[in-house]
CSV table of C-alpha atoms in Angstrom, one decimal:
chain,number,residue,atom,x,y,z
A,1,UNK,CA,1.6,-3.2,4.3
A,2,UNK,CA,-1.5,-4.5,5.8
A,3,UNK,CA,-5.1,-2.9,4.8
A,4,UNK,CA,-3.1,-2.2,1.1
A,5,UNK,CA,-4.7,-4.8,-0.9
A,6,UNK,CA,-7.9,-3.4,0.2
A,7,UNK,CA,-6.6,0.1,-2.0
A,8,UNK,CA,-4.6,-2.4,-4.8
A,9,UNK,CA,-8.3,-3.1,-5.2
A,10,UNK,CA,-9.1,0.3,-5.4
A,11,UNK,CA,-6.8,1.2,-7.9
A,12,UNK,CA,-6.0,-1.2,-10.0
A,13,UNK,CA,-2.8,-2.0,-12.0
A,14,UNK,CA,0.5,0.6,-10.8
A,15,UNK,CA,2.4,1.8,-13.8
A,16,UNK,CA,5.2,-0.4,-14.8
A,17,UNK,CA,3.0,-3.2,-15.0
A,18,UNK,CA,-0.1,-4.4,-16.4
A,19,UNK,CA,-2.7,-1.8,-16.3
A,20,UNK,CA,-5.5,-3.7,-16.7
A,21,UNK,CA,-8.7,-3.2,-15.0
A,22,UNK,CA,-9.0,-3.7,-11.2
A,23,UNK,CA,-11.6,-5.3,-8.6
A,24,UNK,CA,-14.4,-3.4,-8.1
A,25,UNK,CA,-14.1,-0.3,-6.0
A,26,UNK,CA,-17.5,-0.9,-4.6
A,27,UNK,CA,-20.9,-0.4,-5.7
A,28,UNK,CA,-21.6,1.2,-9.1
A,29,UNK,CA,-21.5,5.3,-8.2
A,30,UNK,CA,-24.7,6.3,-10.1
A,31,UNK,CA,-22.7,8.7,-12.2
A,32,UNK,CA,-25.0,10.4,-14.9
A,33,UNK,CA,-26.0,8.0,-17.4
A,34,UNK,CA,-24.3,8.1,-20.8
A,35,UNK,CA,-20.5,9.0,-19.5
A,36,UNK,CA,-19.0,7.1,-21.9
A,37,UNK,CA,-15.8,6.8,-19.5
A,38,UNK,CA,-17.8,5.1,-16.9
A,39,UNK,CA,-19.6,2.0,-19.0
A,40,UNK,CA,-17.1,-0.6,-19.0
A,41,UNK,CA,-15.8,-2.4,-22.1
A,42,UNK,CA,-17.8,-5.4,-23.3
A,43,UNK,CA,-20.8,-4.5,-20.9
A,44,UNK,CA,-24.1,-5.6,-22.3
A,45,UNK,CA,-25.9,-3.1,-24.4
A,46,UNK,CA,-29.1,-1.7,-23.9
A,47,UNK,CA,-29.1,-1.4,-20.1
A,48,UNK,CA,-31.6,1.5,-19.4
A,49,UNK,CA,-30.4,4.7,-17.9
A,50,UNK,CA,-30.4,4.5,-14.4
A,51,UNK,CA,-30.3,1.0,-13.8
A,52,UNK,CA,-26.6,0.2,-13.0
A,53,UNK,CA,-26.9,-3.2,-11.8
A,54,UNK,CA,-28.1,-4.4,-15.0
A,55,UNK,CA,-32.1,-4.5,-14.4
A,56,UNK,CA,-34.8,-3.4,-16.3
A,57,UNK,CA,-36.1,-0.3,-15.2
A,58,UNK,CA,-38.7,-1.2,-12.5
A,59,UNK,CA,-37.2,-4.5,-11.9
A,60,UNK,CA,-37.1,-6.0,-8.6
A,61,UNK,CA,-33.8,-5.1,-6.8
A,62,UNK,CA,-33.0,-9.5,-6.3
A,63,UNK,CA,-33.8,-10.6,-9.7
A,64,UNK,CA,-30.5,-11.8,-10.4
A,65,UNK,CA,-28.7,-10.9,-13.7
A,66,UNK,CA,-29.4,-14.1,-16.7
A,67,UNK,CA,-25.6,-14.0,-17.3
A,68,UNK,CA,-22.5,-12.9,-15.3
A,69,UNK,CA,-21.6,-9.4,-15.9
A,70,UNK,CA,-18.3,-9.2,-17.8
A,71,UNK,CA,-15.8,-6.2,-18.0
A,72,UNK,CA,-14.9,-3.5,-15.4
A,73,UNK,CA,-17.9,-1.8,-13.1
A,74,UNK,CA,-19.0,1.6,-14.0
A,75,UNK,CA,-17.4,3.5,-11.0
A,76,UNK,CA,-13.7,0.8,-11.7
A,77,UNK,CA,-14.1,2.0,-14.9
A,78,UNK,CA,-14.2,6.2,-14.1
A,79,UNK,CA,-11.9,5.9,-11.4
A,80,UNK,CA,-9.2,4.7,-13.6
A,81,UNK,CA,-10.2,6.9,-16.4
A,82,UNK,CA,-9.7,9.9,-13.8
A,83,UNK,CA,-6.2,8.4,-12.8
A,84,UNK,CA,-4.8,7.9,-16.3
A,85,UNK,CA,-6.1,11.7,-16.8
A,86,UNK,CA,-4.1,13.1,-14.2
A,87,UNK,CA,-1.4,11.0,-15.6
A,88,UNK,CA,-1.2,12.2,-18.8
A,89,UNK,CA,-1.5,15.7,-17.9
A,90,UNK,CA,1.5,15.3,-15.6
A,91,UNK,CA,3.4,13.7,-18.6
A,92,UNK,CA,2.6,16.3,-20.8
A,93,UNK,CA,4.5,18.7,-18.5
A,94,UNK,CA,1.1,19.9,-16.9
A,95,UNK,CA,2.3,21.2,-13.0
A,96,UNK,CA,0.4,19.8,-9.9
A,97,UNK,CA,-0.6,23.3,-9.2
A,98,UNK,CA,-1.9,24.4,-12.8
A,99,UNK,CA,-4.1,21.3,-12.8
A,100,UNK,CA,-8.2,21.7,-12.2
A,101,UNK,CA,-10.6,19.2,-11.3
A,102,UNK,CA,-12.1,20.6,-14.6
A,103,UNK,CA,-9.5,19.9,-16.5
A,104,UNK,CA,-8.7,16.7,-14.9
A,105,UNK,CA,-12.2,15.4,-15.7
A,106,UNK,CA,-12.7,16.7,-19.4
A,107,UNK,CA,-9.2,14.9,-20.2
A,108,UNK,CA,-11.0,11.8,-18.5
A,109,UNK,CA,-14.2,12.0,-20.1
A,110,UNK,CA,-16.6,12.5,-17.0
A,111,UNK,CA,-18.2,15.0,-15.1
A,112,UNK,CA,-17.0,16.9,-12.1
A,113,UNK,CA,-19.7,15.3,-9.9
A,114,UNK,CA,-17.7,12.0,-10.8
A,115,UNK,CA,-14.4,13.0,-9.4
A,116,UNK,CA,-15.7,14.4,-6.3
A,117,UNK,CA,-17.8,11.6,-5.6
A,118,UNK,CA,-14.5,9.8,-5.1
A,119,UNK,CA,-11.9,12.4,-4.1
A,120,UNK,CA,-13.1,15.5,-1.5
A,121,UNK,CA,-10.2,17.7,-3.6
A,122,UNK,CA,-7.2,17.7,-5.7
A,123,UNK,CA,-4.9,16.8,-3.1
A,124,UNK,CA,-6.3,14.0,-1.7
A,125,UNK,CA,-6.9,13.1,-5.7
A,126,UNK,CA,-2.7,13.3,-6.6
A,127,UNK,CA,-2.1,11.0,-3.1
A,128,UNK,CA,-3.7,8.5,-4.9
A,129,UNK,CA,-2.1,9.0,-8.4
A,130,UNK,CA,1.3,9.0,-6.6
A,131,UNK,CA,0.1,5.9,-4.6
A,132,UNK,CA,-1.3,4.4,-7.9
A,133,UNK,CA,2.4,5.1,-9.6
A,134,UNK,CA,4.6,3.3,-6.6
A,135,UNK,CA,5.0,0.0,-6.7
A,136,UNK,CA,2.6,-1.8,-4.2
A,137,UNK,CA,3.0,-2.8,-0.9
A,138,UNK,CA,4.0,-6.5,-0.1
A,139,UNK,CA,1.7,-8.2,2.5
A,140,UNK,CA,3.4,-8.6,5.8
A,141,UNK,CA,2.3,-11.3,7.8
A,142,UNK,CA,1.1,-9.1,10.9
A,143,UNK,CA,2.4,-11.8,13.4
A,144,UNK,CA,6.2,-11.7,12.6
A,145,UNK,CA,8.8,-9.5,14.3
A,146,UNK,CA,12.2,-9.1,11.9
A,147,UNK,CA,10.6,-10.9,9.0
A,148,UNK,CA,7.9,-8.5,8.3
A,149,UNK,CA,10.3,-5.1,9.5
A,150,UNK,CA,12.5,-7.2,6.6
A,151,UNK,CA,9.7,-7.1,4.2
A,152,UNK,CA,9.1,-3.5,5.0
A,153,UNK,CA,12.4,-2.6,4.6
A,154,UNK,CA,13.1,-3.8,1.0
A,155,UNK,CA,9.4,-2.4,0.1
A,156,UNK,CA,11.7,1.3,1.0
A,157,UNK,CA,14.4,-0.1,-1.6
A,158,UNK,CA,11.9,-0.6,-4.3
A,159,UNK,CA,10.3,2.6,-4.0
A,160,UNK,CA,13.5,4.5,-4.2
A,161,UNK,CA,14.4,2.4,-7.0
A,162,UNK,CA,11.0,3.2,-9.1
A,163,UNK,CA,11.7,7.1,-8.0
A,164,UNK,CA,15.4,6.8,-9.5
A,165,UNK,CA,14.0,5.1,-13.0
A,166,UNK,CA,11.0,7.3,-13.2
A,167,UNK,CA,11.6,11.2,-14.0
A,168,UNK,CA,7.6,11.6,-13.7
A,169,UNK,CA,7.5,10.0,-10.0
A,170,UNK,CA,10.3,12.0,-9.2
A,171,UNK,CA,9.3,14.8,-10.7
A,172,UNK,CA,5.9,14.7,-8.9
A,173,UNK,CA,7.5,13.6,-5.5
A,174,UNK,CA,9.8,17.2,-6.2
A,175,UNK,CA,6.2,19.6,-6.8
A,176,UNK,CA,4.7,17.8,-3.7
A,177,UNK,CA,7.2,18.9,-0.8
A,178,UNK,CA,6.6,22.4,-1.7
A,179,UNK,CA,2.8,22.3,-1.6
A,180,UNK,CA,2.3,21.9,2.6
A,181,UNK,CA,-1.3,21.0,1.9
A,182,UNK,CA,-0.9,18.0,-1.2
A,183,UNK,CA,2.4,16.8,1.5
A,184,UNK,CA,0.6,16.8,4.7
A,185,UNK,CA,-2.2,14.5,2.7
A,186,UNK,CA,0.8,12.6,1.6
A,187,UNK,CA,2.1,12.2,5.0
A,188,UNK,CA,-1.2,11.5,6.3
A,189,UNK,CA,-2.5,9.1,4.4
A,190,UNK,CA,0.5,7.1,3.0
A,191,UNK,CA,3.7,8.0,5.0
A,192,UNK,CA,2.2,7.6,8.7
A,193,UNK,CA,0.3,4.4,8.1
A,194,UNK,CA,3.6,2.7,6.9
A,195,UNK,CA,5.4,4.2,9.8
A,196,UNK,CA,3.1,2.9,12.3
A,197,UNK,CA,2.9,-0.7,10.5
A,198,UNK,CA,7.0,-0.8,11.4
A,199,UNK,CA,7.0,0.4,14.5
A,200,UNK,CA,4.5,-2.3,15.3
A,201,UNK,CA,6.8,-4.7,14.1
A,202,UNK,CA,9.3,-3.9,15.7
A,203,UNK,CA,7.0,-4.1,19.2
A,204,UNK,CA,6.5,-8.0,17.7
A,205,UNK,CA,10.1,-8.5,17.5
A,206,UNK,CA,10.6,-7.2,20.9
A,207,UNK,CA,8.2,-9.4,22.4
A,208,UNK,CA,9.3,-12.2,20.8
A,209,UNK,CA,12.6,-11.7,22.0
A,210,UNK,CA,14.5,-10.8,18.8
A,211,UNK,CA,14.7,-7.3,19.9
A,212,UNK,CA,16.1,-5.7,23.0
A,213,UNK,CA,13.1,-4.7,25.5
A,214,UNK,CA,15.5,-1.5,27.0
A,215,UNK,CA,15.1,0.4,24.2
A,216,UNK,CA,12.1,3.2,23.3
A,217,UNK,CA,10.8,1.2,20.2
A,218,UNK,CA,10.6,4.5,18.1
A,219,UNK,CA,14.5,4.9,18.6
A,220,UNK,CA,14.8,0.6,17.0
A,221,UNK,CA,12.6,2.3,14.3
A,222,UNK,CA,14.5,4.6,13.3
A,223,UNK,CA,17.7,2.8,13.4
A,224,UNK,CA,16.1,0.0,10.9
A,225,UNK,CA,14.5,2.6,8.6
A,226,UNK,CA,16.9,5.8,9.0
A,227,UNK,CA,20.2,3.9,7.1
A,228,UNK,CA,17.3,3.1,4.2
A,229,UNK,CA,15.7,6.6,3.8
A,230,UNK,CA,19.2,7.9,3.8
A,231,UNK,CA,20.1,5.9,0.3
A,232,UNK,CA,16.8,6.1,-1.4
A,233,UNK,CA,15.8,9.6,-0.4
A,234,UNK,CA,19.3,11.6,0.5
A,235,UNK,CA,22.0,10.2,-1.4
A,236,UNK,CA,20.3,9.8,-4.5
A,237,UNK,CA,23.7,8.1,-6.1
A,238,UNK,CA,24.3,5.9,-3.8
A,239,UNK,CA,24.0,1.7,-4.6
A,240,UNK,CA,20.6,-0.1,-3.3
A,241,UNK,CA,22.1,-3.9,-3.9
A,242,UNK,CA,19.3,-6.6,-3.3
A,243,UNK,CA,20.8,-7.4,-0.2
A,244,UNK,CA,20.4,-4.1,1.4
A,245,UNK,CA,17.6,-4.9,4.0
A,246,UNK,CA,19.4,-7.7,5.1
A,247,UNK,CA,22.6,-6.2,5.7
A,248,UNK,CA,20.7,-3.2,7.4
A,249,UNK,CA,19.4,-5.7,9.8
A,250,UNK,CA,22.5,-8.0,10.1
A,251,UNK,CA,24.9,-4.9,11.1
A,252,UNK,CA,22.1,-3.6,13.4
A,253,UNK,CA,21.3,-6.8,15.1
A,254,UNK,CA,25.6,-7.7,15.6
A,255,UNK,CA,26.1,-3.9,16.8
A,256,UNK,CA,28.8,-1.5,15.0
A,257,UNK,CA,31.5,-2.2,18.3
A,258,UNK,CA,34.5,-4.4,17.0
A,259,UNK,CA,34.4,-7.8,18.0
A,260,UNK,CA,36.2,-8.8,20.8
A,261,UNK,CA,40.0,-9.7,20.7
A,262,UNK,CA,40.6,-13.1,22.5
């Protein structure tokens, strides 16, 4: 979905792929110097406490570094640390709700001050372990009508694939719906976002005449997404072929009434 590479950033690598480091979160947090979980691997050695941008202690703020810095930024570095934690925990058959921040962050190897920094509490922390798990979000072109609802659609299909082959993501997705508060962040943050980037498309198909215009836009929403959400979510058995968006679409757009007899 739009605004997702911004979080792929963010987050780095999803599981079932590489997990190597990702880009830069932003700049370095000023964790407490010394977290061994925040210095990243191959960074030069002997950078003084407090300095996170590589200076000398005292040095100008625009002397430039003499080489490019290599490995992952500090606050990259501590963000996936915390992630993998959380992770791990969850693996080792740890529930959402036993889970502390202080746990969470002796696993990972930082300070409390380091998770918070980042995350204002646990739930808003698991959103992005969940979102961190999923596979990511394809970029849509934001000018497209049917291609990018199309894009959307089989985006559904692979996440209800990835929650089918992994026990742990459906296992988590399972503790979620019965804790309102970790749900409605859920909701909130992932769910209405992706919601409100197809029902925008489907105001760009309309206006580009792919849609009908006599319709409530919400209602063409559902009928694209509700056929999806009924395989991947409530009929947990049920095939999700390749070519499922596309048939979706293709009945939808030729209508369910038999054709005409000559």
């Amino acid at each position: 979905m739009q605004g997702q590479d911004g979080e792929r950033d963010r987050h780095g690598a999803r599981s079932g792929g590489d997990r190597s480091p990702g880009a830069p979160y932003g700049a370095p947090d000023g964790a407490s110097a010394g977290t061994a979980a925040e210095v990243p691997a191959g960074a030069p050695t002997g950078t003084p406490a407090g300095a996170p941008d590589g200076t000398s202690a005292g040095a100008p703020a625009e002397v430039p570094d003499p080489e490019p810095r290599r490995g992952r930024p500090r606050s990259a570095a501590a963000e996936r640390a915390i992630l993998d934690a959380v992770i791990a925990l969850l693996e080792a058959g740890e529930p959402l709700a036993g889970l502390s921040i202080e746990r969470i962050a002796r696993t990972a190897g930082v300070g409390k001050a380091t998770i918070y920094r980042r995350w204002s509490d646990k739930e808003e922390l698991f959103v992005d372990v969940v979102r961190d798990m999923e596979p990511d979000d394809p970029p849509v072109s934001g000018t497209e009508g049917l291609a990018d609802l199309r894009v959307m659609l089989e985006s559904l299909r692979t996440r209800g694939l990835a929650q089918r082959s992994s026990a742990l993501l459906h296992n988590i997705f399972a503790q979620m719906k019965s804790h309102p508060k970790l749900w409605n962040e859920y909701h909130g943050t992932v769910i209405g976002p992706r919601r409100l980037a197809m029902v925008e498309a489907v105001r760009r198909a309309v206006a580009a005449g792919e849609l009908r215009d006599d319709l409530d836009v919400e209602l063409i929403d559902d009928l694209f997404v509700g056929p999806m959400l009924v395989r991947t979510v409530h009929r947990p058995d049920a095939p999700l072929p390749d070519d499922l968006a596309d048939r979706i679409i293709t009945a939808l757009l030729q209508g369910l009434a038999p054709a005409a007899r000559v």
